[in-house]
Short mmCIF file of C-alpha atoms in Angstrom, two decimals:
data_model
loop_
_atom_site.label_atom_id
_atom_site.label_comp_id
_atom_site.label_asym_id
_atom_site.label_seq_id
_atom_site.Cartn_x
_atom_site.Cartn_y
_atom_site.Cartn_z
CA UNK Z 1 57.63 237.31 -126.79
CA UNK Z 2 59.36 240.12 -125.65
CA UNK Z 3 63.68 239.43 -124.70
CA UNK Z 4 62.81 240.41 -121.29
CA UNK Z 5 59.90 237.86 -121.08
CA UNK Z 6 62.74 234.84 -122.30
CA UNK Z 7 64.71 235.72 -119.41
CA UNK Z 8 61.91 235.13 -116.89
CA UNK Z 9 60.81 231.61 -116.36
CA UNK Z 10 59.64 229.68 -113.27
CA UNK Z 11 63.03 229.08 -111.89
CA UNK Z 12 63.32 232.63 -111.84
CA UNK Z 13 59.64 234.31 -111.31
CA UNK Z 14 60.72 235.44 -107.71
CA UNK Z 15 64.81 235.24 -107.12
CA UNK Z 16 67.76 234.82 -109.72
CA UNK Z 17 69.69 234.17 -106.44
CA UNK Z 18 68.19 234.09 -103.20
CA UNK Z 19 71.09 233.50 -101.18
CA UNK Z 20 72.75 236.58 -102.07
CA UNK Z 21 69.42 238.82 -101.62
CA UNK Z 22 69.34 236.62 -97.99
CA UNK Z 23 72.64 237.85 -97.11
CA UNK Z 24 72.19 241.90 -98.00
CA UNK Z 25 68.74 241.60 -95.93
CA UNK Z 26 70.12 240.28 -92.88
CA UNK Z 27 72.92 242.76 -93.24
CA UNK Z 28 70.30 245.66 -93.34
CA UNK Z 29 68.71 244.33 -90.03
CA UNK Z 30 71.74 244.30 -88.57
CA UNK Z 31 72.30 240.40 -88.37
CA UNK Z 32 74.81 237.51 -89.28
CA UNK Z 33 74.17 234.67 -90.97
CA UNK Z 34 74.99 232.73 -87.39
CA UNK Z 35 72.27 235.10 -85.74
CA UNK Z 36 69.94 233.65 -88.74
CA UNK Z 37 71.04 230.11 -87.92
CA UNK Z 38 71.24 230.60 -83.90
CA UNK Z 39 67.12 232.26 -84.44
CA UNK Z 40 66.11 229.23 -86.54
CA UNK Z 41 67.49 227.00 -84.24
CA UNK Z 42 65.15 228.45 -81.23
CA UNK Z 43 62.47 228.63 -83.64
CA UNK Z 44 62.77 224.61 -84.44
CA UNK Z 45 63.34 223.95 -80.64
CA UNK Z 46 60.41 225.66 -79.64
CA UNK Z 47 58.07 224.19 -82.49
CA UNK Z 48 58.92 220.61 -81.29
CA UNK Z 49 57.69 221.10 -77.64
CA UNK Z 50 53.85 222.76 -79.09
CA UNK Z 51 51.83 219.57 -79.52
CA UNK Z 52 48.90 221.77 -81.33
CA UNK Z 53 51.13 222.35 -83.92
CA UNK Z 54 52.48 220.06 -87.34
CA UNK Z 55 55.69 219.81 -88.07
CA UNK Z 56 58.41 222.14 -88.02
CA UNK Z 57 58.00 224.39 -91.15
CA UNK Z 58 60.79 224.56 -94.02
CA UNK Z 59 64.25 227.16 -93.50
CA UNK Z 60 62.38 229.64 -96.21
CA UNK Z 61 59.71 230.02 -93.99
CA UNK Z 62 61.80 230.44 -90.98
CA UNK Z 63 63.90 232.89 -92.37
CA UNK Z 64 61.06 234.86 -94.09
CA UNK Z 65 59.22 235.42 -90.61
CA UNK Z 66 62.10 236.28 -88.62
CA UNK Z 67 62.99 238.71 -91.77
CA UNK Z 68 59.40 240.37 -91.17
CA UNK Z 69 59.43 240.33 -87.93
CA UNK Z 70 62.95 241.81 -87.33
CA UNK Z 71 64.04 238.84 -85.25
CA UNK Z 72 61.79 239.46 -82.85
CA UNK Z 73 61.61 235.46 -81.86
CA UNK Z 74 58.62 236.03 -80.11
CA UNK Z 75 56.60 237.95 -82.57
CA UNK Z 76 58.02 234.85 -84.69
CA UNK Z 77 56.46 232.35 -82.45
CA UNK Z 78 52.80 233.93 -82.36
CA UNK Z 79 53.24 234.82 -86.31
CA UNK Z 80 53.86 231.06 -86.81
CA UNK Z 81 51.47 229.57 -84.41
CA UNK Z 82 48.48 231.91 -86.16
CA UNK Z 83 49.58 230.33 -89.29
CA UNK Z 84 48.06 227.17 -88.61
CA UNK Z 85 45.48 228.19 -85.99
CA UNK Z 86 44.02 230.93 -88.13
CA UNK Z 87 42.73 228.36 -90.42
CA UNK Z 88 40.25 227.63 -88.30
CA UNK Z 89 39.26 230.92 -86.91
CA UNK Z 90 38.22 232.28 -90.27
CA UNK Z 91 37.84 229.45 -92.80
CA UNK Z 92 35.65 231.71 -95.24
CA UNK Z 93 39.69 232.12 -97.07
CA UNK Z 94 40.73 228.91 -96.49
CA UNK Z 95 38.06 226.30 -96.61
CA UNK Z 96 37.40 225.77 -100.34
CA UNK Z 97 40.10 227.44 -101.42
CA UNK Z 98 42.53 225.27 -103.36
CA UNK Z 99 43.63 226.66 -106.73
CA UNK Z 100 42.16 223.49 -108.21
CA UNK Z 101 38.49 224.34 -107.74
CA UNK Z 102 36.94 225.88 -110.46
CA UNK Z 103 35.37 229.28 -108.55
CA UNK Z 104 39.38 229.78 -107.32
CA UNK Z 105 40.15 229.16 -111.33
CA UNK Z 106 37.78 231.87 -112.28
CA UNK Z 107 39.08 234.62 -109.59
CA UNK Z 108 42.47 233.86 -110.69
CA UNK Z 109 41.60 235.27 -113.94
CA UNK Z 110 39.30 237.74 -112.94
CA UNK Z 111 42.36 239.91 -111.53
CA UNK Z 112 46.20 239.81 -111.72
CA UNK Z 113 48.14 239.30 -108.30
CA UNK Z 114 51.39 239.89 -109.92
CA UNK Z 115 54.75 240.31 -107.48
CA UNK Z 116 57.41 240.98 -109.73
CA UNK Z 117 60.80 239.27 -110.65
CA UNK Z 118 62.89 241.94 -109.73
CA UNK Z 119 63.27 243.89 -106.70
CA UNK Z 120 64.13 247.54 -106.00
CA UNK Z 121 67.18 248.81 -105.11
CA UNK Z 122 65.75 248.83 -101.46
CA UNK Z 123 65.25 245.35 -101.79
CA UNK Z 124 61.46 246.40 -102.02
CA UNK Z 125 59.59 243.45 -103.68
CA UNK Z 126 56.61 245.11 -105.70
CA UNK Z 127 53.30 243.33 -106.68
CA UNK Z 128 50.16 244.41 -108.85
CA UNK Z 129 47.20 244.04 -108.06
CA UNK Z 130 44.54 244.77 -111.04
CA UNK Z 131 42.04 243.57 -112.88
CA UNK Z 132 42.02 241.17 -115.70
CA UNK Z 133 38.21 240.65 -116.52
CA UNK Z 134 36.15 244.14 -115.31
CA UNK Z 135 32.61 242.27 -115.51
CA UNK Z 136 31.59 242.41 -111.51
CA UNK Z 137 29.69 239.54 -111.61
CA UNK Z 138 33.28 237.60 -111.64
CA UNK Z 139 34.36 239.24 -108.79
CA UNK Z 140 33.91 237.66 -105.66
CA UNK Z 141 35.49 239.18 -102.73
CA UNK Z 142 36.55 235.81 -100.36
CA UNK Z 143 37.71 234.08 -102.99
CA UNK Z 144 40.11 236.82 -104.24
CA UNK Z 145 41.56 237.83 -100.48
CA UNK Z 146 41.95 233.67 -100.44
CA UNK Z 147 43.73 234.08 -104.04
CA UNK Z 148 45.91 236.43 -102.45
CA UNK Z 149 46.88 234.20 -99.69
CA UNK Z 150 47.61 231.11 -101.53
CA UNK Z 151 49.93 233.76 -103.62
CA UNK Z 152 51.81 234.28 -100.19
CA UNK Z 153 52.06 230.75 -99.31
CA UNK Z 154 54.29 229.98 -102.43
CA UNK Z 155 56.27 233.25 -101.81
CA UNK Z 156 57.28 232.53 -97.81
CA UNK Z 157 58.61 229.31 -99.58
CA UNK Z 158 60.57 230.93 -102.22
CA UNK Z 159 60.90 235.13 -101.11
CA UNK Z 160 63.23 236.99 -99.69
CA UNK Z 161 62.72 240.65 -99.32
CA UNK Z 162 63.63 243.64 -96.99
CA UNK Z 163 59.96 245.39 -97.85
CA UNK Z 164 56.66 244.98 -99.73
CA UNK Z 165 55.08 247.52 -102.18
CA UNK Z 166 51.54 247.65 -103.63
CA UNK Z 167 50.28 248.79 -107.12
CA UNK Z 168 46.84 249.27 -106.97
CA UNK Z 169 45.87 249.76 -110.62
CA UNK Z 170 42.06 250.36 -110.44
CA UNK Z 171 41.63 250.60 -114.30
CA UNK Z 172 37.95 249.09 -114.74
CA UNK Z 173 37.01 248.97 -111.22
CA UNK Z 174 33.22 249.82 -110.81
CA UNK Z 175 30.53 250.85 -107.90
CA UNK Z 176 29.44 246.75 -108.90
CA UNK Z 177 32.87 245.51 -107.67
CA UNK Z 178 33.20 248.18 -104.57
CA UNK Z 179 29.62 247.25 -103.78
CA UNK Z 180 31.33 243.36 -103.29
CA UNK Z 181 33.53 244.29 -101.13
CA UNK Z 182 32.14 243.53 -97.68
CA UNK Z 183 33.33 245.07 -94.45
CA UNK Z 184 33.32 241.34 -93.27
CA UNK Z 185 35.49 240.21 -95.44
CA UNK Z 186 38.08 243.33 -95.58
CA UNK Z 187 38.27 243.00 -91.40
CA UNK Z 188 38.93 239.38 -91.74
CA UNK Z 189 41.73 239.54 -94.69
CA UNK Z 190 43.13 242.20 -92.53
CA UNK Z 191 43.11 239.91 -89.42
CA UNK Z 192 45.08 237.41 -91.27
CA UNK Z 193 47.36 240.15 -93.10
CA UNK Z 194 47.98 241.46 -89.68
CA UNK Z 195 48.16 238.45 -87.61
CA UNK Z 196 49.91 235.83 -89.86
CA UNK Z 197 51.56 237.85 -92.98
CA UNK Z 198 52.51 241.14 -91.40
CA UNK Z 199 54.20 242.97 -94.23
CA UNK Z 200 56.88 246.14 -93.87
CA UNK Z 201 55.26 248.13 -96.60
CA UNK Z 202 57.74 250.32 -98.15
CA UNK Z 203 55.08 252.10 -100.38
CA UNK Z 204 51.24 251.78 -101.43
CA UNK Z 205 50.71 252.79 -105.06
CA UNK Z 206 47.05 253.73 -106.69
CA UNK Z 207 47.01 254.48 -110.40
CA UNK Z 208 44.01 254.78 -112.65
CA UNK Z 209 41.90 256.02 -109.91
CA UNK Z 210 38.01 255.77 -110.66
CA UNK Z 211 36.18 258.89 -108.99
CA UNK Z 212 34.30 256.71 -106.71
CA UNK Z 213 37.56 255.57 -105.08
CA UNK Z 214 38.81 258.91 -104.76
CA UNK Z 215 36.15 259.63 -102.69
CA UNK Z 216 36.95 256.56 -100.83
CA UNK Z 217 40.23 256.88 -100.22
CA UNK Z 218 40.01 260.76 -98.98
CA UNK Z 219 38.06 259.59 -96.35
CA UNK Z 220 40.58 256.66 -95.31
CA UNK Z 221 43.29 258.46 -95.33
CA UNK Z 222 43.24 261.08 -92.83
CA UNK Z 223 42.19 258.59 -90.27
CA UNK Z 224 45.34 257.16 -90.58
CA UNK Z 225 48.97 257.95 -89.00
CA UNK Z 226 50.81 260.09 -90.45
CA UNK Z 227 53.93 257.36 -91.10
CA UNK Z 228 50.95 255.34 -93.12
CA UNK Z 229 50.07 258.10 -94.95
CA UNK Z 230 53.38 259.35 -96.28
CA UNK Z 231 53.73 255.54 -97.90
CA UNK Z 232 50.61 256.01 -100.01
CA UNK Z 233 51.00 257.74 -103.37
CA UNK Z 234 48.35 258.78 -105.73
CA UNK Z 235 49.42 258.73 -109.23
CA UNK Z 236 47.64 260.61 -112.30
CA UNK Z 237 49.89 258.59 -114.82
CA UNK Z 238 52.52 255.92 -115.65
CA UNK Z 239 55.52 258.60 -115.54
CA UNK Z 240 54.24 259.50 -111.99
CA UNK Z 241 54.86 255.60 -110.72
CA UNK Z 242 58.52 255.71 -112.59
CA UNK Z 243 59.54 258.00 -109.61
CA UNK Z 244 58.62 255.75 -107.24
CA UNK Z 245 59.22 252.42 -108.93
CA UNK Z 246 62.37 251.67 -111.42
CA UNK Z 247 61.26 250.83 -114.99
CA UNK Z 248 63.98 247.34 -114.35
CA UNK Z 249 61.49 246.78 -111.74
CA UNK Z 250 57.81 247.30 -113.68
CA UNK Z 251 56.79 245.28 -116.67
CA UNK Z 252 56.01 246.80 -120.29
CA UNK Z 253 52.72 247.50 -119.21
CA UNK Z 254 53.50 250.49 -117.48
CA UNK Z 255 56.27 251.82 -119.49
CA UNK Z 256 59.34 249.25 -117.44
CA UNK Z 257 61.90 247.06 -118.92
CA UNK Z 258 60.35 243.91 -117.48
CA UNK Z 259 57.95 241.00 -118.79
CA UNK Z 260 53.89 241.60 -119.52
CA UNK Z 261 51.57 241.21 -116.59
CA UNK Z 262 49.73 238.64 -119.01
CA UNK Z 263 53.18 236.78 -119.18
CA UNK Z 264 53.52 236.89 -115.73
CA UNK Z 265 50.44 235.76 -115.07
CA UNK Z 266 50.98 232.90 -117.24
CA UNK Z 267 53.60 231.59 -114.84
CA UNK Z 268 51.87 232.35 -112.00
CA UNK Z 269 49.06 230.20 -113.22
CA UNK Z 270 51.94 227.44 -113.46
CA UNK Z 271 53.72 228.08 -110.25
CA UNK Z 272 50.37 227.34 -108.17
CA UNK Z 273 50.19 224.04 -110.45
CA UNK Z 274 53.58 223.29 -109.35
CA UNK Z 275 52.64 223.56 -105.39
CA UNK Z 276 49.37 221.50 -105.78
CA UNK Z 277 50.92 219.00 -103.94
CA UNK Z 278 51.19 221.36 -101.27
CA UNK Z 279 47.40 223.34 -101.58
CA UNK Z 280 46.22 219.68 -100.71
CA UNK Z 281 48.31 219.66 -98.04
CA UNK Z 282 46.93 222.83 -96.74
CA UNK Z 283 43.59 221.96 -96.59
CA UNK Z 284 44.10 218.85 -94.56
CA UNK Z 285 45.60 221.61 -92.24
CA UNK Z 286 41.35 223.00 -91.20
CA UNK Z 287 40.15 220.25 -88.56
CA UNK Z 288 36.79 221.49 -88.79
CA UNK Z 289 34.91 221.16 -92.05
CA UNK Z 290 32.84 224.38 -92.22
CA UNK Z 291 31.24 225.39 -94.98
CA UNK Z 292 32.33 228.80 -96.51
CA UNK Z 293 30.45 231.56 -96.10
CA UNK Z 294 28.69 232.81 -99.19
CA UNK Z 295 29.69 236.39 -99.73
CA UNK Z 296 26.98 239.03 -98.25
CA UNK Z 297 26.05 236.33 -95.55
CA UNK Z 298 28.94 237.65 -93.52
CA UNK Z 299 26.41 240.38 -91.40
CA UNK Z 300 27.87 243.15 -92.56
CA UNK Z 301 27.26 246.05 -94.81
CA UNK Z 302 29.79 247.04 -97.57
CA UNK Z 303 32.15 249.47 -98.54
CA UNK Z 304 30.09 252.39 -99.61
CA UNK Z 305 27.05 251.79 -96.71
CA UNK Z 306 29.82 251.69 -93.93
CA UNK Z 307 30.77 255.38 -95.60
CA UNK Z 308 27.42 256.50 -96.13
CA UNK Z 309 26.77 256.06 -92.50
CA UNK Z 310 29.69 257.81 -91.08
CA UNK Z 311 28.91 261.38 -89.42
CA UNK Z 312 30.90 263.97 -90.60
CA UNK Z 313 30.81 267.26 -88.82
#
């Protein structure tokens, strides 16, 4: 074990101290701490009068959405409400989903979801997204955007950030895993991206770049605005991502000062453990017991068939 990898542990996977990170985000947006506690306040008062909805959520998760949402209260409100209701409109990434199950077991090491212990001098927190086992027939689309979200759920409990950057390290990634990826599910884990966990994405980060995806993602990206499109970076090698991202911020794994991805992962694998309590919770949250979809039965084509069938001049 590396020195760097004894000085991460659980207690310390996300925030050495939150409070002080809390303070310098607030001051970025322009707030006080009494605007925080004045905006959680309204946030409580309003929850208690929506009868559809449980209980008032924890002060993390307060904070966290008014931090994302720039304390806009009612962007807050709607963010919050989808939270719950959203369980129900698209259950394919929440029904069945509980870290305990065996197929959520498997995705969880199929690929790496790894946010990082440290943030960025922007107060950027960065997370990796790559795989861990490159056999497709592991890969399962639902179950890893639903992998993804039960990552978030322990991190609006425990986060505090300014911005979000993306590694996408696409080392192993073939046409057998693109071919999984269903516009279906892609439009729904966007719904919920947008419509519940709305990000500010500092930067989006693709390393290791298979062909395929190239092709891909030169197709994507002029269709997007420009401000999108300055935030995603292509890079040809590890010294290429130092420029963007600090090597106190990225593990050993690509050249950085901070603990293995397969360490990381390790605790990871713990800190969902930890919040079973809460996963069970969750589920009790979906008042309609529907069966999750199996992936392909969504209707729609994938990735490469959408492509194949644009018209291009």
């Amino acid at each position: 074990m590396s020195v760097e990898s004894s000085r991460t542990d659980l207690s310390s996977l996300l925030h050495k101290n939150r409070e002080e990170v809390r303070h310098l985000v607030i001051q970025k947006l322009g707030k006080s701490e009494r605007d925080l506690e004045e905006d959680k306040g309204c946030l409580r008062g309003w929850f208690e009068h929506q009868k559809h909805l449980p209980k008032v959520p924890c002060d993390a998760i307060l904070e966290i959405f008014l931090v994302v949402n720039k304390f806009n209260l009612e962007k807050c409100k709607i963010k919050l409400s989808n939270y719950y209701t959203m369980r129900n409109t698209i259950p394919e990434l929440y029904v069945g989903k509980n870290p305990k199950m065996e197929h959520m077991k498997l995705i969880a090491n199929v690929i790496y979801i790894i946010p990082l212990p440290n943030l960025t001098p922007s107060l950027s927190r960065v997370t990796i997204i790559k795989l861990k086992d490159i056999n497709p027939d592991n890969f399962d689309a639902f179950n890893f955007f639903a992998h993804s979200c039960n990552i978030v759920e322990i991190r609006i409990r425990e986060d505090m950030a300014l911005h979000d950057t993306l590694i996408y390290d696409l080392e192993g990634v073939q046409l057998g895993h693109i071919f999984k990826l269903r516009v279906g599910a892609i439009r729904k884990a966007a719904k919920v991206l947008e419509n519940v966990f709305s990000t500010r994405l500092e930067g989006i980060h693709y390393i290791n770049l298979p062909s395929s995806m190239q092709m891909v993602l030169s197709l994507v990206t002029p269709m997007l605005k420009e401000k999108m499109r300055k935030r995603i970076h292509v890079h040809k090698d590890v010294g290429s991502l130092q420029t963007h991202v600090p090597k106190e911020v990225l593990p050993e794994d690509y050249g950085g000062h901070g603990a293995s991805l397969d360490f990381l992962h390790g605790l990871w694998l713990q800190k969902l453990e930890r919040y079973q309590s809460l996963f069970d919770h969750l589920e009790t949250l979906v008042s309609r017991n529907i069966q999750s979809q199996k992936e392909g039965d969504d209707g729609g084509p994938n990735l490469l068939s959408t492509f194949k069938e644009l018209s291009i001049d």
